[in-house]
Coordinates of C-alpha atoms in Angstrom, one line a residue:
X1 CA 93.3 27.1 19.3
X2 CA 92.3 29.0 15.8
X3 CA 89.6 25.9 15.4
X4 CA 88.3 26.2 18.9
X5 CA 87.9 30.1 17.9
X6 CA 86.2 29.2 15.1
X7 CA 84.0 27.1 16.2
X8 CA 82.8 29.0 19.0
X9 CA 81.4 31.5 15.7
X10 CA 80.0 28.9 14.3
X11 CA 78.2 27.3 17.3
X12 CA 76.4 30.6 17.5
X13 CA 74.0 29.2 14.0
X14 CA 74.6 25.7 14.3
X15 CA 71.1 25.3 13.0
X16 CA 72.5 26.4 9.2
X17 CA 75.2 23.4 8.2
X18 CA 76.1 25.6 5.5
X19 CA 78.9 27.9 7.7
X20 CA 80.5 24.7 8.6
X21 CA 80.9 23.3 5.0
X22 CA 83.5 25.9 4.8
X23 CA 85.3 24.7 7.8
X24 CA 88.5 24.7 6.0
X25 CA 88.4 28.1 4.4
X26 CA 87.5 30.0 7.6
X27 CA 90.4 28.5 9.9
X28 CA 92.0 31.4 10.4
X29 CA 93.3 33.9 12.7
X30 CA 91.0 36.6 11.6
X31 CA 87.9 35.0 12.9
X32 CA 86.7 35.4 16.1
X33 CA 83.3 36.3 18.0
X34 CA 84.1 37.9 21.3
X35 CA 87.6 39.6 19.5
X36 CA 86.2 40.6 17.1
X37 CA 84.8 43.9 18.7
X38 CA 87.1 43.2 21.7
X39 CA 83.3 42.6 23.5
X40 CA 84.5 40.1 26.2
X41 CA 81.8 37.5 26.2
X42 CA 81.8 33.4 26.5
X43 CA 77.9 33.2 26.7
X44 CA 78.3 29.9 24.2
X45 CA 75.3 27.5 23.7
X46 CA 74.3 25.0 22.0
X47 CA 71.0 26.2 19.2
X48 CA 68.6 23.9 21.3
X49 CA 68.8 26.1 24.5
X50 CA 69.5 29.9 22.0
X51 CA 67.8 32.7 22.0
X52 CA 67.3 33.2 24.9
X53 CA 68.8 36.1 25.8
X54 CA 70.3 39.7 24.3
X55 CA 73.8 37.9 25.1
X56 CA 72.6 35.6 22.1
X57 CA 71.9 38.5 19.8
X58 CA 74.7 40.0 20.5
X59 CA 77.1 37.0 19.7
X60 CA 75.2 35.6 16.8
X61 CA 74.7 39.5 15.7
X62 CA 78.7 40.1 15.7
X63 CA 79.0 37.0 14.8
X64 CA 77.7 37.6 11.3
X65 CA 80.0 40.7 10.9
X66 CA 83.0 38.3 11.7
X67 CA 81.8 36.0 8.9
X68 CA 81.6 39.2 6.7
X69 CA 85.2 40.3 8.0
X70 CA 86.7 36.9 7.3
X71 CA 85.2 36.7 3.7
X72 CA 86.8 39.7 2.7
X73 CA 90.2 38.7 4.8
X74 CA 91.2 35.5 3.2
X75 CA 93.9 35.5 1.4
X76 CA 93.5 39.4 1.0
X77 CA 90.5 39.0 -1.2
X78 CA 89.3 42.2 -1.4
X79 CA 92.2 43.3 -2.8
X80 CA 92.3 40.3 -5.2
X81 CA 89.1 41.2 -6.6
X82 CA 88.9 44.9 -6.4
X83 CA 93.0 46.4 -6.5
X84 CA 94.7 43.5 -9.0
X85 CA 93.4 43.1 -12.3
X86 CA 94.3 45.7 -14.8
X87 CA 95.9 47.5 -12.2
X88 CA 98.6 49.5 -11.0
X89 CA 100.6 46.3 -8.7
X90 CA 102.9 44.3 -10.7
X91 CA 104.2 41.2 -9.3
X92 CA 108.1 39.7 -10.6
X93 CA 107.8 37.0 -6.8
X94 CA 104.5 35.5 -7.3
X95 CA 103.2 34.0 -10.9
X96 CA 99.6 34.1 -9.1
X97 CA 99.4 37.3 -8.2
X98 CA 100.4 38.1 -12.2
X99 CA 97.8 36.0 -13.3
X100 CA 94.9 38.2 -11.2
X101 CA 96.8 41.1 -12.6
X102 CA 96.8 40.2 -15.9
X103 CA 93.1 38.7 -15.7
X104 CA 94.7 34.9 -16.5
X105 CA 91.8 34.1 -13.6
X106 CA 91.2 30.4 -14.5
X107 CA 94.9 28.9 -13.5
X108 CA 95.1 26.3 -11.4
X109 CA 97.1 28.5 -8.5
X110 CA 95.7 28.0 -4.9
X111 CA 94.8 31.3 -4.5
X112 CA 92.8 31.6 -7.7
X113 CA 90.7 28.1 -6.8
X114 CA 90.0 30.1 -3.6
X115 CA 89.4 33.6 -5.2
X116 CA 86.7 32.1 -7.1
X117 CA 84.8 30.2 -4.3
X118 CA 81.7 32.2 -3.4
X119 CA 80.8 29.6 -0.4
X120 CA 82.4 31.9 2.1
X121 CA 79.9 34.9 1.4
X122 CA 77.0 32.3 1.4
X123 CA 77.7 31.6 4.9
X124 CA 77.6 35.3 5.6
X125 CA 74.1 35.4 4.1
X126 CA 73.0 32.2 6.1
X127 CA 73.4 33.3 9.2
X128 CA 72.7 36.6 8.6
X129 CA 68.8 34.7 7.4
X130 CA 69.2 32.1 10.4
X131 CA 69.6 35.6 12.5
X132 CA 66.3 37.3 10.7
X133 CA 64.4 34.2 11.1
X134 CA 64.9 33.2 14.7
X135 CA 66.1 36.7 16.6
X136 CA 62.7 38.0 17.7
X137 CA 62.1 35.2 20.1
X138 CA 64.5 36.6 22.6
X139 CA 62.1 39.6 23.0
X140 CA 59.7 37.3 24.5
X141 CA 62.5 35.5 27.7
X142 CA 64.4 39.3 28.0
X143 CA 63.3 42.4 29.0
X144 CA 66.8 44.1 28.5
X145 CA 65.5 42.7 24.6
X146 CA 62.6 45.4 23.3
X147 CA 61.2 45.2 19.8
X148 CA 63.1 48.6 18.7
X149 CA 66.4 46.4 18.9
X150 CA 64.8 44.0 17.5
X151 CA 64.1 46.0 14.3
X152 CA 67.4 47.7 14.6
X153 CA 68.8 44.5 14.4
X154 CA 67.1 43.3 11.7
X155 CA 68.0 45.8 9.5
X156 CA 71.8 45.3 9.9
X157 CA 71.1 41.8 9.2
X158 CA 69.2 43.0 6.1
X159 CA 71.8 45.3 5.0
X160 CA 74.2 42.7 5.5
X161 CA 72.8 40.6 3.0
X162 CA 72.3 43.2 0.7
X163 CA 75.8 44.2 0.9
X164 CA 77.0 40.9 0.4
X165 CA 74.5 40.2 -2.9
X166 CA 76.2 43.3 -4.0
X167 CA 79.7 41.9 -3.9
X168 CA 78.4 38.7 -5.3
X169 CA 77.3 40.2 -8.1
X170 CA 80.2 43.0 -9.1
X171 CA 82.5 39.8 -8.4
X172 CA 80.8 36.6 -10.3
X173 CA 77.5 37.9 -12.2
X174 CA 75.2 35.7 -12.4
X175 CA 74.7 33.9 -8.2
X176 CA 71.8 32.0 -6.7
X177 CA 69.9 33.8 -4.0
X178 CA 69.3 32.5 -0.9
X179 CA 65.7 34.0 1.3
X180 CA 65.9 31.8 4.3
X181 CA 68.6 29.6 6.4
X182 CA 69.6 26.8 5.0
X183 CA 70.1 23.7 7.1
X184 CA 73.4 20.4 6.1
X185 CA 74.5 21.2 2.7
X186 CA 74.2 23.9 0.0
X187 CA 70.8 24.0 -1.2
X188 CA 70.8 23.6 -5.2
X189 CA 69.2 27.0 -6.5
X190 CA 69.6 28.0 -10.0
X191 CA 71.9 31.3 -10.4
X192 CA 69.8 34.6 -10.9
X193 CA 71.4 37.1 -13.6
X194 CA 73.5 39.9 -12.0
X195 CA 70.4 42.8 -12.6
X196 CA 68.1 40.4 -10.5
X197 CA 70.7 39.8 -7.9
X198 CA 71.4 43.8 -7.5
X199 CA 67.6 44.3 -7.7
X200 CA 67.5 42.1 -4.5
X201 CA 70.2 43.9 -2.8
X202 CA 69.1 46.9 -3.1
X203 CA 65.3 46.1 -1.9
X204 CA 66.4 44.3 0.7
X205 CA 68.5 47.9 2.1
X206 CA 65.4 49.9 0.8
X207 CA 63.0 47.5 3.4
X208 CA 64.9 49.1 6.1
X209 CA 67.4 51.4 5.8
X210 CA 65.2 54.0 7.7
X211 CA 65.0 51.7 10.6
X212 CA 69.2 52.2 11.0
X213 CA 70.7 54.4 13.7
X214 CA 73.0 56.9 12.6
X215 CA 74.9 55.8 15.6
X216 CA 74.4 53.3 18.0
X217 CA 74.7 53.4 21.7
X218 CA 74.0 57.6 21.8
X219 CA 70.9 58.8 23.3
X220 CA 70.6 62.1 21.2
X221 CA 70.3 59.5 17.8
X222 CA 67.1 60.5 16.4
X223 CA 66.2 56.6 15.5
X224 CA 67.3 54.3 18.3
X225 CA 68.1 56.9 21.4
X226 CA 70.3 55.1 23.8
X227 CA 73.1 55.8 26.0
X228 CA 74.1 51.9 25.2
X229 CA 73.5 49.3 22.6
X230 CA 73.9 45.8 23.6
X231 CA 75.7 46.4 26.6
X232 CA 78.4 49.3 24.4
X233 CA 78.5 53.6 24.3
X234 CA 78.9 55.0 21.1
X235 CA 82.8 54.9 20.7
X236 CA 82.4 50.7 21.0
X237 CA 80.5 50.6 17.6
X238 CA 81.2 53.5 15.3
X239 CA 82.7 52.6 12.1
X240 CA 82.2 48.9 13.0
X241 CA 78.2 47.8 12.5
X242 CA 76.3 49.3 9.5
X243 CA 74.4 52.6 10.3
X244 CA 71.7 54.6 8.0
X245 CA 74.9 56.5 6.2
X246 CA 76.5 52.7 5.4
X247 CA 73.3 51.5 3.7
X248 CA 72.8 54.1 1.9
X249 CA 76.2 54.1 0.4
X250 CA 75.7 50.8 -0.4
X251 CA 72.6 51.9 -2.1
X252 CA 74.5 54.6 -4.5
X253 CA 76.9 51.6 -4.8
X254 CA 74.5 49.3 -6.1
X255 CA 73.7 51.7 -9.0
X256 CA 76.0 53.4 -9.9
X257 CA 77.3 49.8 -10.4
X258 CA 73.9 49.0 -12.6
X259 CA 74.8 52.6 -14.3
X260 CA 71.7 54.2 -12.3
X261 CA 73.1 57.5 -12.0
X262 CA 70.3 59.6 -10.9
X263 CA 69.8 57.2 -8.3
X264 CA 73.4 57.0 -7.2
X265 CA 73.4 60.6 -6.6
X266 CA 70.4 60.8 -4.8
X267 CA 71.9 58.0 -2.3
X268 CA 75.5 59.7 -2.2
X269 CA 73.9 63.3 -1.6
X270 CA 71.8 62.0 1.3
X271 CA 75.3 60.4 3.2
X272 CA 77.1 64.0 2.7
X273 CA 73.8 65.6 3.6
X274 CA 73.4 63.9 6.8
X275 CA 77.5 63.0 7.2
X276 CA 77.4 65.0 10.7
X277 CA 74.9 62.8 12.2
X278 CA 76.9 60.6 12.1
X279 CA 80.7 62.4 12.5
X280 CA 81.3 61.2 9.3
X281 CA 83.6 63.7 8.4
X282 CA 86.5 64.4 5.3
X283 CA 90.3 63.1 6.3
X284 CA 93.2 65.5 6.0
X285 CA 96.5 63.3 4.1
X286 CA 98.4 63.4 8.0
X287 CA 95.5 61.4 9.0
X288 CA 95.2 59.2 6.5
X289 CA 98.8 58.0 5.8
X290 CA 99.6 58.1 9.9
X291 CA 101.1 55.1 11.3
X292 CA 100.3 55.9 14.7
X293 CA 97.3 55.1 16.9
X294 CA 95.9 58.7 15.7
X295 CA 96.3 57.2 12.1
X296 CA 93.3 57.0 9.7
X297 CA 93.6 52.6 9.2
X298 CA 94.1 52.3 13.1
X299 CA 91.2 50.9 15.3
X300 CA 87.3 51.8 14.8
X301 CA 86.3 55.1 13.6
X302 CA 83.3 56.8 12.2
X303 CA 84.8 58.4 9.6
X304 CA 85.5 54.9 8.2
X305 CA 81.6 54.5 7.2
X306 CA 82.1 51.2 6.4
X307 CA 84.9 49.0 7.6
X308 CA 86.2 46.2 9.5
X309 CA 88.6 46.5 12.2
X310 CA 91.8 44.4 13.6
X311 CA 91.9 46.1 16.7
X312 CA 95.4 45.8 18.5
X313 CA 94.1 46.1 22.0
X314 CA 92.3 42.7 21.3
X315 CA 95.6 41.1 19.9
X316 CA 94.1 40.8 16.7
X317 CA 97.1 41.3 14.3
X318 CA 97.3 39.0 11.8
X319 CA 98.6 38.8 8.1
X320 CA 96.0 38.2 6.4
X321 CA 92.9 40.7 5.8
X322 CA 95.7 43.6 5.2
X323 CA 97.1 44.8 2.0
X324 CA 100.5 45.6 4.0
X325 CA 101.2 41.7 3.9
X326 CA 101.4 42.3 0.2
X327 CA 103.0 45.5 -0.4
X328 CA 105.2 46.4 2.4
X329 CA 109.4 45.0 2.6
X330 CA 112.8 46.0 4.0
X331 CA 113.5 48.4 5.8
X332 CA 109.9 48.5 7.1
X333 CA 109.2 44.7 7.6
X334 CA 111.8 42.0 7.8
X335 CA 110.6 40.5 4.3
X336 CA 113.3 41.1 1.2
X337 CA 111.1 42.2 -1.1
X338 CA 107.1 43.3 -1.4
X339 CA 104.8 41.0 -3.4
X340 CA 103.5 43.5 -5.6
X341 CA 104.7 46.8 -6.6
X342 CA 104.0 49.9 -8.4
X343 CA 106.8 50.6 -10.9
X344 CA 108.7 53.9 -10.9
X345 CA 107.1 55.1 -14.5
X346 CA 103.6 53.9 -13.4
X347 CA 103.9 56.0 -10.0
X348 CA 105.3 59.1 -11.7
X349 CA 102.6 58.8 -14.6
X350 CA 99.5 58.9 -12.4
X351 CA 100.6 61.6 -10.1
X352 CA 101.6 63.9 -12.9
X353 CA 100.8 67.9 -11.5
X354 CA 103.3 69.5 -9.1
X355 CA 102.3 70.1 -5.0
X356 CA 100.2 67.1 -5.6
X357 CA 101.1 65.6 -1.5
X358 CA 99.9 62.6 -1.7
X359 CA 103.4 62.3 -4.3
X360 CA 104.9 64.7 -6.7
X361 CA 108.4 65.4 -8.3
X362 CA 108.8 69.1 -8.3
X363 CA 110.9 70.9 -11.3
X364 CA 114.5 70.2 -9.7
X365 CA 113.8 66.6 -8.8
X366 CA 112.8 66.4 -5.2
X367 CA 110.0 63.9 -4.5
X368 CA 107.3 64.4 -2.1
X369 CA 105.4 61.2 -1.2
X370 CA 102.6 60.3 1.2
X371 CA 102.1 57.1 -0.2
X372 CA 105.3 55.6 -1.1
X373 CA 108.8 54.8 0.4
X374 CA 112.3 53.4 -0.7
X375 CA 111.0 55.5 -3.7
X376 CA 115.0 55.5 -5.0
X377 CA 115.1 51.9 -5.0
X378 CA 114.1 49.2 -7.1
X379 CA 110.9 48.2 -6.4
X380 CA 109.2 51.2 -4.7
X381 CA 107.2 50.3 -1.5
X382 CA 103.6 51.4 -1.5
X383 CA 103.4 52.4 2.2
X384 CA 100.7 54.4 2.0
X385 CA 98.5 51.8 4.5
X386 CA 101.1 51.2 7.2
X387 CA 99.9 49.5 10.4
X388 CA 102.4 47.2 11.9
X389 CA 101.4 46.0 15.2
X390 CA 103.7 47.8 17.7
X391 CA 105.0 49.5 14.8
X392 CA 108.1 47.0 14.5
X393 CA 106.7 44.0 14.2
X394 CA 108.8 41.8 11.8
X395 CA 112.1 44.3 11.4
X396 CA 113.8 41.5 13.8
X397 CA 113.5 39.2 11.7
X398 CA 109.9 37.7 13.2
X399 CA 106.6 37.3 11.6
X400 CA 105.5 40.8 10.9
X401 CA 101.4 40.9 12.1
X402 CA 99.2 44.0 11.0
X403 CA 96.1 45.7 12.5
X404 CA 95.2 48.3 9.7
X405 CA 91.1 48.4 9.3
X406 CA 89.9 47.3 6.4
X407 CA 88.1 50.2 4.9
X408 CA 85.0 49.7 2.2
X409 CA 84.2 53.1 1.5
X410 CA 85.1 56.6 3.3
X411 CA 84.0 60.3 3.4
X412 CA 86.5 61.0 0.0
X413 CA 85.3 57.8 -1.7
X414 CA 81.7 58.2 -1.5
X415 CA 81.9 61.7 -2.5
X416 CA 83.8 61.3 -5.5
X417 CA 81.7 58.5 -6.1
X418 CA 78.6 61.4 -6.0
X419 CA 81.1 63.6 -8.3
X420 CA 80.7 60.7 -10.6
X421 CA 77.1 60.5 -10.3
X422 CA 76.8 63.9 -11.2
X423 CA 79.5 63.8 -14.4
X424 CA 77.6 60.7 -15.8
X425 CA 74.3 63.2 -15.7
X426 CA 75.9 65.8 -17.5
X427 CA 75.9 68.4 -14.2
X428 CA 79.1 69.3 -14.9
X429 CA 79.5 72.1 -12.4
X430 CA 78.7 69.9 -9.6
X431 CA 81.1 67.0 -10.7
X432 CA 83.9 69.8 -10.8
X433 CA 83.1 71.4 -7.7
X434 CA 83.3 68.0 -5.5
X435 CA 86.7 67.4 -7.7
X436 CA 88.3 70.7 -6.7
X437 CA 87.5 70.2 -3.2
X438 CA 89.0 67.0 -3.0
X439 CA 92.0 68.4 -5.1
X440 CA 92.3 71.2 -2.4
X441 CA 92.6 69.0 0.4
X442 CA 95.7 66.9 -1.5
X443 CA 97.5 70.2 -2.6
X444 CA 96.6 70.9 -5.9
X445 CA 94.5 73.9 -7.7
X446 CA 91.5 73.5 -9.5
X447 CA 90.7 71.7 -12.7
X448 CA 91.2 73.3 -16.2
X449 CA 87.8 74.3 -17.1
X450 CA 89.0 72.0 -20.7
X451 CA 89.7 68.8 -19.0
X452 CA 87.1 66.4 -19.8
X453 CA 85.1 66.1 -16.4
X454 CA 84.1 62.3 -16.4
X455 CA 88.2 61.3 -17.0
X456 CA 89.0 64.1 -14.2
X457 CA 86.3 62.4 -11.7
X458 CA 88.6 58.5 -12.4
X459 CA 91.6 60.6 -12.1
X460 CA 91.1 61.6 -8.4
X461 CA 89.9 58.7 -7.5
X462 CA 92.8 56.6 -8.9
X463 CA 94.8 58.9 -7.1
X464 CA 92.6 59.0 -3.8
X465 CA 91.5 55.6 -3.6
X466 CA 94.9 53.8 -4.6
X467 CA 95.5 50.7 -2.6
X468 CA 91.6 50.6 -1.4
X469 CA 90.4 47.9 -3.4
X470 CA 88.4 50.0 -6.1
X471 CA 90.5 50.7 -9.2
X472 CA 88.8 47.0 -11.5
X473 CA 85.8 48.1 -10.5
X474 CA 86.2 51.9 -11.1
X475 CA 87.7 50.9 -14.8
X476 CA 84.5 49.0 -15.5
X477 CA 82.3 51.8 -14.8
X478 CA 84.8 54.2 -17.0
X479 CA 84.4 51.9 -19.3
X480 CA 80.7 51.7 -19.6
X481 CA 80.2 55.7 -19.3
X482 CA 82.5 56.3 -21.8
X483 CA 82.1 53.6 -24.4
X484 CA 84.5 54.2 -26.6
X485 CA 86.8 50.8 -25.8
X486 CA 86.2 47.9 -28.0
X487 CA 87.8 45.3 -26.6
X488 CA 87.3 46.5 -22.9
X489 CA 83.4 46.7 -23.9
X490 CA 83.6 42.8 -25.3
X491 CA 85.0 41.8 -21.8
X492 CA 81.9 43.5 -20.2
X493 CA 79.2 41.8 -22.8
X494 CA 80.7 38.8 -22.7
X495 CA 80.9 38.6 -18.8
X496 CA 84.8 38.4 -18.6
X497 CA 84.6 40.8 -16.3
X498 CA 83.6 38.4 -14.0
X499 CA 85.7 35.6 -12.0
X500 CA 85.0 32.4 -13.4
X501 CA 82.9 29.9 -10.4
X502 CA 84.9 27.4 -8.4
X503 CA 84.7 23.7 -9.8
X504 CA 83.5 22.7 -6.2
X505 CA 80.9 25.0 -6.1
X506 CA 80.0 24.0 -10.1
X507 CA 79.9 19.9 -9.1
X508 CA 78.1 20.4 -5.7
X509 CA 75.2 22.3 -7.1
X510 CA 74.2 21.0 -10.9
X511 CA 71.2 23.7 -11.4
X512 CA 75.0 26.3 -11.9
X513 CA 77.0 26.8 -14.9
X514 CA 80.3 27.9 -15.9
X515 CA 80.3 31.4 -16.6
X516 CA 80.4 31.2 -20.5
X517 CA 83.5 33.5 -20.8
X518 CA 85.8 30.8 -18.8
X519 CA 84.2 27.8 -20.2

């Protein structure tokens, strides 16, 4: 059943070869076409007889998100590459989860031979090309079809890629670009260096980014006014499909990644500029640790910016593609013990100020906590992402199945993300300001005017962000504002901040090399 799922995705850009190379990385649970948005289609044909008609866009067009969604899904990557290493998890079950913590990333463990396989994110970026290259010839055999989707729909595609060549790059350096579909096997293409990748990425969002709704399927949207897109109101896509705010976070992203500050807060200001546009809006701590169906994590949003949804109504639970699989235990779930943990000293280190309510130990030793629970026990639980599907799932003993949306970037992240922006430039007042807000919101007064503002900008997002998939990539940008770490500095010129590149990947492609830190 999960093959005949899968293949009915990858029927949709049969044409490209290079999605079904990775046949047996994608066979999972998390990938579907028509679930996927819970968009009940089985227009499926063969690429002779496609493009046709907007019921091929609109499968080939989600289609590409589901590739996205399963990329970041398997075997919990983005939590591999972005919440593990140097982190706050600890792991005393699984030796490969240590090794990813403690940046031991060349093992021979499963999960690290998969963690440092890009192909999955190449076949994002072929169909996303295959979708560029051929999608404007439905314009000419349906009218429902207008050049105006057309160029909406290009840009996602567009922004897709450039997304994508952005997680390439943060994750292994040095990739090969791809500018067109690729049919059979994996074309050999010499690697481009990380700043030429990123320079891609971002031109290919800066090509169109103003071409983006700031939502689809509402007629009042200044760019594409209509009451539906591809057959869907508003409430179908938001938080689901990239919009104008989406690319341009990616944009601040992409340099405040390269270290491009000025640029990063131009792109970050415009999102909160314009964050009502699209009901982008800031998420009280109920909200965000809820459990229910009102809960932050549960179903599509706009708030979420960018994300990627397991919506329950669709029956789309499933273990992977949730940190919950990895963190949660007894009582919650019927599994003895979590995964990965965050030790007792660790927790009560980082959330060090009283009336902090995301957790805090006030002076007679009673412990507030949003994020945690079990906290008397041994191994805390970090509960703080919480979606179990009927809420019980797995407490008798079955498989427990979650349906939590996988969140890339939020209303709090992207404006500390701005906060940092400004720190890095020196405009301290701004940088505290956006700190004190977000401070407010979680309980806690303002900064002391003394406290060094670029520390007090990682701070609050540690705290904020904790369990999001940012903290390796947060320390690497410390690390580079603040200089002032030897050995932390050597990782970065060296390129061990990197993962080492598959074997597979290495043998099947000859113009590649090892990255020279794992060699």
């Amino acid at each position: 059943m999960i093959f005949k799922k899968m293949m009915r995705c990858l029927k949709n850009w049969k044409r490209s070869g290079i999605a079904i190379v990775l046949t047996g990385s994608l066979m999972l649970s998390t990938v579907s076409c028509d679930k996927f948005l819970d968009v009940e289609s089985n227009h499926i044909v063969n690429e002779k007889n496609k493009w046709k008609d907007i019921n091929d866009i609109r499968s080939s067009l989600l289609g590409v998100y589901g590739l996205l969604r399963t990329a970041l899904a398997e075997k919990n990557a983005h939590w591999m590459y972005g919440e593990l290493r140097s982190g706050d998890f600890q792991s005393v079950s699984r030796r490969d989860l240590q090794n990813i913590i403690d940046g031991e990333l060349n093992t021979s463990y499963d999960l690290l031979t998969n963690m440092s396989d890009w192909r999955r994110f190449y076949a994002v970026i072929n169909a996303a090309n295959l979708f560029i290259e051929r999608s404007a010839e439905v314009i000419e055999h349906d009218s429902q079809y207008t050049a105006i989707n057309n160029q909406a729909d290009i840009a996602q595609m567009k922004v897709i890629k450039g997304f994508v060549y952005y997680l390439l790059a943060r994750t292994w350096g040095d990739v090969p670009i791809w500018d067109k579909a690729y049919e059979g096997t994996f074309p050999k293409i010499k690697a481009s260096s990380v700043n030429e990748v990123l320079t891609y990425a971002e031109n290919q969002i800066l090509s169109v980014k103003d071409a983006l709704p700031y939502q689809y399927g509402i007629s009042t949207d200044p760019v594409l006014p209509m009451d539906r897109y591809l057959g869907f109101s508003s409430s179908k896509w938001n938080g689901v499909l990239f919009n104008r705010l989406a690319a341009y976070a990616v944009l601040a992203h992409i340099n405040a990644f390269e270290g491009n500050y000025l640029e990063t807060v131009f792109y970050a200001d415009f999102v909160m500029a314009n964050a009502a546009k699209a009901n982008l809006t800031q998420n009280d701590l109920n909200t965000l640790t809820g459990t229910t169906n009102t809960g932050f994590y549960f179903g599509n949003r706009a708030a979420h910016l960018i994300a990627f949804p397991f919506p329950n109504g669709s029956n789309e639970g499933t273990q992977e593609g949730h940190i919950e699989s990895l963190t949660l235990a007894a009582p919650l779930v019927s599994k003895p013990t979590p995964d990965m943990f965050i030790p007792v000293e660790k927790i009560v280190s980082i959330f060090n100020e009283p009336g902090d309510n995301r957790f805090n130990i006030d002076n007679t030793g009673k412990v507030t906590t949003r994020y945690f629970s079990e906290f008397g026990g041994v191994r805390p639980i970090f509960s703080k992402i919480r979606m179990i599907r009927t809420g019980t799932s797995g407490t008798d003993g079955s498989i427990p199945l979650y349906t939590s949306t996988m969140v890339f970037t939020r209303f709090e992240e992207i404006n500390l993300l701005r906060a940092e922006g400004y720190a890095a430039l020196g405009q301290i007042d701004q940088a505290r300001a956006i700190v004190n807000q977000n401070r407010k919101n979680r309980g806690l007064a303002d900064l002391n005017p003394a406290e060094n503002i670029v520390d007090a900008v990682f701070n609050e997002r540690h705290k904020e962000l904790m369990g999001e998939g940012w903290r390796w990539f947060d320390l690497i940008r410390y690390q580079k504002i603040k200089n002032n770490n030897p050995a932390f500095l050597s990782l970065i010129s060296n390129k061990g901040i990197f993962w080492p590149v598959n074997k597979q990947v290495l043998s099947a492609n000859d113009q590649l090399e090892q990255n020279p830190f794992w060699k």
